[in-house]
Short mmCIF file of C-alpha atoms in Angstrom, two decimals:
data_model
loop_
_atom_site.label_atom_id
_atom_site.label_comp_id
_atom_site.label_asym_id
_atom_site.label_seq_id
_atom_site.Cartn_x
_atom_site.Cartn_y
_atom_site.Cartn_z
CA UNK S 1094 -27.73 28.63 -4.68
CA UNK S 1095 -26.21 29.31 -8.12
CA UNK S 1096 -23.65 26.77 -9.46
CA UNK S 1097 -20.75 29.21 -9.08
CA UNK S 1098 -21.68 29.95 -5.48
CA UNK S 1099 -22.03 26.24 -4.74
CA UNK S 1100 -18.55 25.56 -6.10
CA UNK S 1101 -17.06 28.39 -4.08
CA UNK S 1102 -18.68 27.04 -0.91
CA UNK S 1103 -17.27 23.58 -1.61
CA UNK S 1104 -13.83 25.06 -2.23
CA UNK S 1105 -13.98 26.83 1.13
CA UNK S 1106 -15.03 23.58 2.83
CA UNK S 1107 -12.12 21.79 1.19
CA UNK S 1108 -9.56 24.33 2.38
CA UNK S 1109 -11.02 24.26 5.89
CA UNK S 1110 -10.92 20.47 6.08
CA UNK S 1111 -7.84 19.46 4.06
CA UNK S 1112 -5.82 22.65 3.63
CA UNK S 1113 -4.76 24.76 0.67
CA UNK S 1114 -1.80 22.54 -0.27
CA UNK S 1115 -4.07 19.59 -0.98
CA UNK S 1116 -6.12 21.42 -3.61
CA UNK S 1117 -4.30 20.30 -6.76
CA UNK S 1118 -5.47 20.27 -10.39
CA UNK S 1119 -7.33 16.98 -9.99
CA UNK S 1120 -9.55 18.36 -7.24
CA UNK S 1121 -10.03 21.62 -9.16
CA UNK S 1122 -11.17 19.84 -12.32
CA UNK S 1123 -13.48 17.54 -10.38
CA UNK S 1124 -15.08 20.53 -8.66
CA UNK S 1125 -15.72 22.14 -12.04
CA UNK S 1126 -17.09 19.01 -13.71
CA UNK S 1127 -19.06 17.33 -10.92
CA UNK S 1128 -19.54 19.24 -7.64
CA UNK S 1129 -21.69 16.43 -6.23
CA UNK S 1130 -18.94 13.82 -6.58
CA UNK S 1131 -16.42 16.40 -5.39
CA UNK S 1132 -18.45 16.81 -2.20
CA UNK S 1133 -18.67 13.04 -1.66
CA UNK S 1134 -14.93 12.66 -2.28
CA UNK S 1135 -14.18 15.45 0.17
CA UNK S 1136 -16.29 13.69 2.80
CA UNK S 1137 -14.32 10.47 2.30
CA UNK S 1138 -10.97 12.24 2.52
CA UNK S 1139 -11.83 14.35 5.54
CA UNK S 1140 -12.89 11.61 8.00
CA UNK S 1141 -9.33 10.75 9.15
CA UNK S 1142 -8.51 14.46 9.46
CA UNK S 1143 -11.57 14.95 11.64
CA UNK S 1144 -10.85 11.98 13.94
CA UNK S 1145 -7.06 12.48 14.06
CA UNK S 1146 -5.97 9.36 15.89
CA UNK S 1147 -2.69 10.18 14.18
CA UNK S 1148 -1.31 13.69 14.20
CA UNK S 1149 -1.81 15.85 11.10
CA UNK S 1150 1.89 15.52 10.34
CA UNK S 1151 1.83 11.74 10.60
CA UNK S 1152 -1.28 11.58 8.40
CA UNK S 1153 0.59 13.53 5.72
CA UNK S 1154 3.54 11.14 6.00
CA UNK S 1155 1.28 8.09 5.71
CA UNK S 1156 -0.36 9.61 2.63
CA UNK S 1157 3.09 10.22 1.20
CA UNK S 1158 3.96 6.54 1.64
CA UNK S 1159 0.85 5.47 -0.29
CA UNK S 1160 1.43 7.90 -3.17
CA UNK S 1161 5.20 7.39 -3.47
CA UNK S 1162 5.08 3.58 -3.46
CA UNK S 1163 6.61 2.03 -6.59
CA UNK S 1164 3.24 0.49 -7.43
CA UNK S 1165 1.56 3.92 -7.57
CA UNK S 1166 3.95 6.90 -7.95
CA UNK S 1167 1.21 9.55 -8.00
CA UNK S 1168 3.18 12.76 -8.56
CA UNK S 1169 0.52 15.37 -7.65
CA UNK S 1170 -0.14 13.55 -4.37
CA UNK S 1171 3.55 13.28 -3.53
CA UNK S 1172 3.98 17.03 -4.03
CA UNK S 1173 0.84 17.87 -2.06
CA UNK S 1174 1.69 15.60 0.87
CA UNK S 1175 5.30 16.78 1.11
CA UNK S 1176 4.08 20.39 1.14
CA UNK S 1177 1.45 19.60 3.75
CA UNK S 1178 3.92 17.67 5.92
CA UNK S 1179 6.37 20.57 5.86
CA UNK S 1180 3.51 22.91 6.75
CA UNK S 1181 2.69 20.68 9.73
CA UNK S 1182 6.27 20.91 10.98
CA UNK S 1183 7.83 17.77 9.50
CA UNK S 1184 11.59 17.79 9.19
CA UNK S 1185 13.19 17.01 5.86
CA UNK S 1186 14.79 13.91 7.41
CA UNK S 1187 11.33 12.64 8.40
CA UNK S 1188 10.06 13.01 4.84
CA UNK S 1189 13.15 11.36 3.41
CA UNK S 1190 12.82 8.50 5.88
CA UNK S 1191 9.26 7.80 4.69
CA UNK S 1192 10.59 7.64 1.14
CA UNK S 1193 13.41 5.30 2.22
CA UNK S 1194 11.01 3.01 4.07
CA UNK S 1195 8.62 2.95 1.14
CA UNK S 1196 11.48 2.13 -1.24
CA UNK S 1197 11.68 -1.36 0.27
CA UNK S 1198 8.45 -2.44 -1.47
CA UNK S 1199 10.30 -4.09 -4.35
CA UNK S 1200 11.72 -6.84 -2.12
CA UNK S 1201 8.29 -8.46 -2.13
CA UNK S 1202 9.26 -9.95 -5.49
CA UNK S 1203 11.62 -12.14 -3.46
CA UNK S 1204 9.29 -12.54 -0.47
CA UNK S 1205 6.67 -14.03 -2.76
CA UNK S 1206 8.89 -15.52 -5.46
CA UNK S 1207 11.54 -17.35 -3.44
CA UNK S 1208 9.11 -19.50 -1.41
CA UNK S 1209 7.29 -20.36 -4.63
CA UNK S 1210 10.58 -21.32 -6.29
CA UNK S 1211 11.43 -23.58 -3.36
CA UNK S 1212 7.94 -25.09 -3.48
CA UNK S 1213 8.33 -25.91 -7.18
CA UNK S 1214 11.78 -27.41 -6.63
CA UNK S 1215 10.44 -29.61 -3.83
CA UNK S 1216 7.48 -30.74 -5.91
CA UNK S 1217 9.76 -31.60 -8.83
CA UNK S 1218 12.39 -33.20 -6.62
CA UNK S 1219 15.17 -30.94 -7.87
CA UNK S 1220 18.12 -29.26 -6.13
CA UNK S 1221 17.08 -30.79 -2.81
CA UNK S 1222 20.45 -30.34 -1.15
CA UNK S 1223 20.65 -26.66 -2.10
CA UNK S 1224 17.23 -25.76 -0.70
CA UNK S 1225 17.63 -27.68 2.57
CA UNK S 1226 21.24 -27.09 3.56
CA UNK S 1227 21.77 -25.55 7.01
CA UNK S 1228 22.99 -21.98 7.39
CA UNK S 1229 26.72 -21.44 7.46
CA UNK S 1230 28.42 -19.03 9.86
CA UNK S 1231 27.96 -16.05 7.56
CA UNK S 1232 24.24 -16.72 7.10
CA UNK S 1233 23.74 -17.06 10.85
CA UNK S 1234 25.50 -13.71 11.26
CA UNK S 1235 23.22 -12.07 8.69
CA UNK S 1236 20.11 -13.46 10.34
CA UNK S 1237 21.22 -12.10 13.71
CA UNK S 1238 22.13 -8.73 12.21
CA UNK S 1239 18.76 -8.45 10.44
CA UNK S 1240 16.90 -9.24 13.65
CA UNK S 1241 18.90 -6.67 15.61
CA UNK S 1242 18.59 -3.88 13.06
CA UNK S 1243 15.02 -4.44 11.89
CA UNK S 1244 13.60 -5.66 15.18
CA UNK S 1245 12.03 -8.90 13.91
CA UNK S 1246 12.54 -12.07 11.90
CA UNK S 1247 9.98 -13.82 9.69
CA UNK S 1248 9.86 -17.18 7.98
CA UNK S 1249 9.68 -15.67 4.50
CA UNK S 1250 13.33 -14.60 4.87
CA UNK S 1251 14.57 -18.15 5.54
CA UNK S 1252 14.83 -19.52 2.00
CA UNK S 1253 15.90 -16.16 0.60
CA UNK S 1254 18.88 -16.06 2.96
CA UNK S 1255 19.68 -19.73 2.25
CA UNK S 1256 19.67 -19.38 -1.55
CA UNK S 1257 21.37 -16.00 -1.97
CA UNK S 1258 23.11 -14.59 1.11
CA UNK S 1259 24.90 -11.99 -1.04
CA UNK S 1260 21.69 -10.34 -2.24
CA UNK S 1261 20.14 -10.75 1.21
CA UNK S 1262 23.07 -8.85 2.73
CA UNK S 1263 22.69 -6.07 0.17
CA UNK S 1264 18.98 -5.78 0.99
CA UNK S 1265 19.76 -5.81 4.70
CA UNK S 1266 22.03 -2.80 4.23
CA UNK S 1267 19.46 -1.04 2.01
CA UNK S 1268 16.42 -1.62 4.23
CA UNK S 1269 18.20 -0.93 7.51
CA UNK S 1270 19.26 2.64 6.70
CA UNK S 1271 16.12 4.24 8.23
CA UNK S 1272 16.58 2.09 11.33
CA UNK S 1273 20.25 2.73 12.04
CA UNK S 1274 21.34 6.04 10.51
CA UNK S 1275 22.64 8.90 12.63
CA UNK S 1276 20.39 11.87 11.88
CA UNK S 1277 21.39 14.43 14.51
CA UNK S 1278 25.14 13.79 14.43
CA UNK S 1279 25.29 12.74 18.08
CA UNK S 1280 26.49 9.19 17.27
CA UNK S 1281 24.37 8.08 20.24
CA UNK S 1282 20.95 7.55 18.70
CA UNK S 1283 21.53 5.60 15.51
CA UNK S 1284 17.87 4.80 14.97
CA UNK S 1285 16.79 7.17 12.24
CA UNK S 1286 14.34 9.94 13.04
CA UNK S 1287 10.86 8.36 13.02
CA UNK S 1288 9.84 6.26 15.99
CA UNK S 1289 9.60 2.48 15.35
CA UNK S 1290 5.80 2.57 15.59
CA UNK S 1291 5.59 5.15 12.83
CA UNK S 1292 8.05 3.20 10.66
CA UNK S 1293 5.83 0.12 10.95
CA UNK S 1294 2.72 2.16 10.10
CA UNK S 1295 4.46 3.37 6.94
CA UNK S 1296 5.03 -0.27 5.95
CA UNK S 1297 1.36 -0.99 6.67
CA UNK S 1298 0.29 1.91 4.44
CA UNK S 1299 1.93 0.76 1.23
CA UNK S 1300 1.30 -2.94 1.89
CA UNK S 1301 -2.43 -2.22 2.32
CA UNK S 1302 -2.76 0.08 -0.70
CA UNK S 1303 -4.96 -1.22 -3.50
CA UNK S 1304 -2.02 -1.17 -5.93
CA UNK S 1305 -0.12 -3.67 -3.77
CA UNK S 1306 -2.23 -5.60 -1.23
CA UNK S 1307 0.69 -7.60 0.15
CA UNK S 1308 -1.10 -9.58 2.85
CA UNK S 1309 1.86 -11.34 4.57
CA UNK S 1310 3.71 -8.05 5.01
CA UNK S 1311 0.61 -6.17 6.13
CA UNK S 1312 -0.14 -8.72 8.86
CA UNK S 1313 3.50 -8.75 9.98
CA UNK S 1314 3.78 -4.97 10.18
CA UNK S 1315 0.42 -4.62 11.94
CA UNK S 1316 1.73 -6.97 14.61
CA UNK S 1317 5.02 -5.07 14.79
CA UNK S 1318 3.20 -1.73 15.07
CA UNK S 1319 1.03 -3.03 17.92
CA UNK S 1320 4.19 -4.27 19.62
CA UNK S 1321 5.61 -0.74 19.43
CA UNK S 1322 2.47 0.72 21.02
CA UNK S 1323 0.14 1.47 18.10
CA UNK S 1324 -3.60 1.36 18.81
CA UNK S 1325 -6.19 -0.39 16.62
CA UNK S 1326 -7.62 3.06 15.85
CA UNK S 1327 -4.26 4.29 14.55
CA UNK S 1328 -3.87 1.26 12.30
CA UNK S 1329 -7.45 1.64 11.06
CA UNK S 1330 -6.72 5.27 10.24
CA UNK S 1331 -3.74 4.18 8.15
CA UNK S 1332 -6.06 1.86 6.21
CA UNK S 1333 -8.58 4.66 5.74
CA UNK S 1334 -5.87 6.94 4.37
CA UNK S 1335 -4.70 4.18 2.04
CA UNK S 1336 -8.29 3.80 0.81
CA UNK S 1337 -8.15 7.34 -0.58
CA UNK S 1338 -5.89 6.06 -3.35
CA UNK S 1339 -9.15 5.35 -5.19
CA UNK S 1340 -9.72 9.10 -5.53
CA UNK S 1341 -6.75 9.30 -7.85
CA UNK S 1342 -8.83 7.69 -10.59
CA UNK S 1343 -10.86 10.86 -10.89
CA UNK S 1344 -7.93 13.13 -10.03
CA UNK S 1345 -6.10 11.86 -13.12
CA UNK S 1346 -9.16 11.57 -15.36
CA UNK S 1347 -10.94 14.85 -14.56
CA UNK S 1348 -8.21 17.20 -15.90
CA UNK S 1349 -7.99 15.11 -19.09
CA UNK S 1350 -11.75 15.31 -19.59
CA UNK S 1351 -11.70 19.04 -18.87
CA UNK S 1352 -8.87 19.65 -21.35
CA UNK S 1353 -10.53 17.62 -24.10
CA UNK S 1354 -13.84 19.40 -23.58
CA UNK S 1355 -12.05 22.73 -23.83
CA UNK S 1356 -10.15 21.70 -26.97
CA UNK S 1357 -13.29 20.43 -28.70
CA UNK S 1358 -15.28 23.51 -27.86
CA UNK S 1359 -17.88 21.54 -25.94
CA UNK S 1360 -19.27 22.57 -22.59
CA UNK S 1361 -19.90 20.34 -19.56
CA UNK S 1362 -23.49 19.21 -19.28
CA UNK S 1363 -25.72 20.55 -16.59
#
């Protein structure tokens, strides 16, 4: 088969397996430069779509969480996954809720940093009273409110709440929006639009991504997801989708290589 025919066949396979919306400039340049690696990349990306332990819509939303995380912010992927999610019937509120859930990633600076700060203070014998004082009435209220709204409590919140209840309260308000907002206007179901299981899988997606790898949060949200009825296969599929972040290396690089080859007047080898 001639090179042009081979590329056209691969393009048809791509559309059949991943859909037209997913075929952005990165994929197009890779197909032109290296059809063999394009084919291998397509195989990697298509396995979750073929197994579909999660619905097509939910797969698009999980992919959106990975690409829109503050540690990645891959614009072409965000656009492609929003388009694909809408095509699969996602409501705008569902897409926005994924973005809101993913926006909580930054709090891990405190989840990691505050316990380390307390550890250093203990080792150095400093500010002992401040880091060991019992919760006051307001802090007990905030702990109860967090548990009710978010559905869990974890030890890594303890020192954070003790040292800065004001910032903790602000984060509680910020992170709880997807869990308590009234989407349909009924004032009866103030729980956002995504089911709790799906919310927890979104957390798993960006915690597991190679640009973050936040182990304490990933373990916590896996446990929460299982508690809400997730299967091991669904969680594994989230991890497989998160693995596809590695494809963005070539998706960013291939168009640059293609442009520079074109500007220099060179032709791809082969």
